[in-house]
């Protein structure tokens, strides 16, 4: 019981004893004098450091036996330990003759340290402890700042001051001792410089956002995402994000670097793949970029889940991998002399060099300095981002040229469509044969003014009529020319109009070898009112439909190959007795193969059902209702259809 009471007292007396006698018994750091502070504020090289790999050593142990710990004098303005989970202990000593009227502050020049503990002995056996780092919100720090600043108690002048560091992010830091005026002066100059840097990034984002709104180019959105998250990542590295954006959030102070830079690289990969058109030009490189995207997305999730050590190391290595990958792609583009790679290559080369240098310093323990730590990446990235803007501006010029060429080409195609329509419409029969006891109803609608369908008649007298409906493969002027050739071929068959088989096989012999690689399909109907005969033939064409006055519908589908592809074809011919009130419908595939918004085809089944519902309806009204039926089914007007539509109704009285 008495031991428990006196144990804290004994511990206090023991600690006081070692604090009082340690300066005389053990070697200590050389004291920093007022003369040195007047010459410079950076005291890193006056400090000593030791890496506690176990992370279990406490300040009491160090104060009791300071000579048993291998502190070594720093040989650089910036101490660099790379990625480490060790506790880093440092110490330095201020001259006891420093003027007491001056207030000095210890500034740790770093932005990515989780925990910093300052130990200030007062020379009387007491230890003043202060804390800072990402785990401490800004409102709980002694002096809120993007760096880590604490005031130095005057009682600690002449004493050995200890500072310990713990972090899961790459560790680089420097010691500065400044007065309040010096801090304000340094902040003013630095914040003016960094304000200019981040202001430029903001202007670039707003400018390209405006351009993206007008040009509707996805590359601008990728670029904006890249610059935005790069700026947030850079603000996190420099401490501005923790100070201005989320001062009370240790989570984002610690995880912002890995999360924001991972998101920045995600948008950069999207931007590079889209801007350089890797999917078409380099499919293998495009697939590798997809793999990188998956890894970067996973790394972002690691960062958001608090796996900061793995996420930050991954960001460092992924930066180097991405740099090597894009460099290889750019060299390929240079070799192929693709203009869009030039600006991109120049911009990326600068970014790659700075990224690789920065990554090497973060992973290794090589010596570094304030310029590399604070200015290398911002300066290089600003140049890089500006050059990327030039690349996008060059892309606008290219898009404008492509648009002008597309407009000119569209005008040419429009003219071709007009010529095609003129050829087709002028070649169609100008008059309708007059057959005793029969009415003819014709409808033809070329696809958006471009025709591949045509029809023709042959009538040597008022009792006989041969009706031909054809559909030429393709559209445009070539289809119109083949249509004209088809009419000539049909004209050579006037002596055979009574036989669909002879007409269609004869047309094939005329056209074979003259229309390759195109071809045409055809349906032919012959009627003779004197012999009361119907005859039908078909060459690769949709069915014909014979409807009796009673409503009975006969689907006519004789065999026959397309015309123009084979030296010889065999066409079957079928005949039916003619009855009063008969009507025959000839159609092209544009009618049968029309689709609605659900992807359903109109088809022969629906056409037969329509014919059944129109039994006894006069031919003129029948045609109007069929057109209405087609527009209702497709949900769009016929002029917007994707194929030509032609049908002819032969109606006996």
Coordinates of C-alpha atoms in Angstrom, one line a residue, residues 272-273 275-286 324-342 344-345:
X272 CA -5.1 9.6 -72.1
X273 CA -7.0 6.6 -73.5
X275 CA -7.5 11.7 -76.2
X276 CA -5.0 9.3 -77.8
X277 CA -7.8 7.0 -79.2
X278 CA -6.0 3.9 -77.8
X279 CA -9.1 1.7 -78.3
X280 CA -8.7 2.0 -82.1
X281 CA -5.0 2.7 -82.4
X282 CA -3.5 0.4 -79.7
X283 CA -6.1 -2.2 -78.4
X284 CA -3.5 -3.9 -76.2
X285 CA -2.5 -0.6 -74.6
X286 CA -6.2 0.2 -74.1
X324 CA 6.3 4.2 -68.0
X325 CA 3.1 3.0 -69.7
X326 CA 2.2 6.5 -71.1
X327 CA 5.8 7.1 -72.2
X328 CA 5.8 3.8 -74.2
X329 CA 2.5 4.9 -75.8
X330 CA 3.8 8.3 -76.6
X331 CA 7.0 6.9 -78.2
X332 CA 4.8 4.8 -80.4
X333 CA 2.8 7.9 -81.4
X334 CA 6.0 9.7 -82.2
X335 CA 7.2 6.8 -84.3
X336 CA 3.9 6.9 -86.2
X337 CA 4.1 10.7 -86.5
X338 CA 0.6 11.2 -85.1
X339 CA 0.2 14.9 -84.4
X340 CA -2.1 14.6 -81.4
X341 CA 0.8 12.8 -79.6
X342 CA 3.2 15.8 -79.8
X344 CA 0.6 15.3 -75.1
X345 CA 4.2 13.9 -75.2

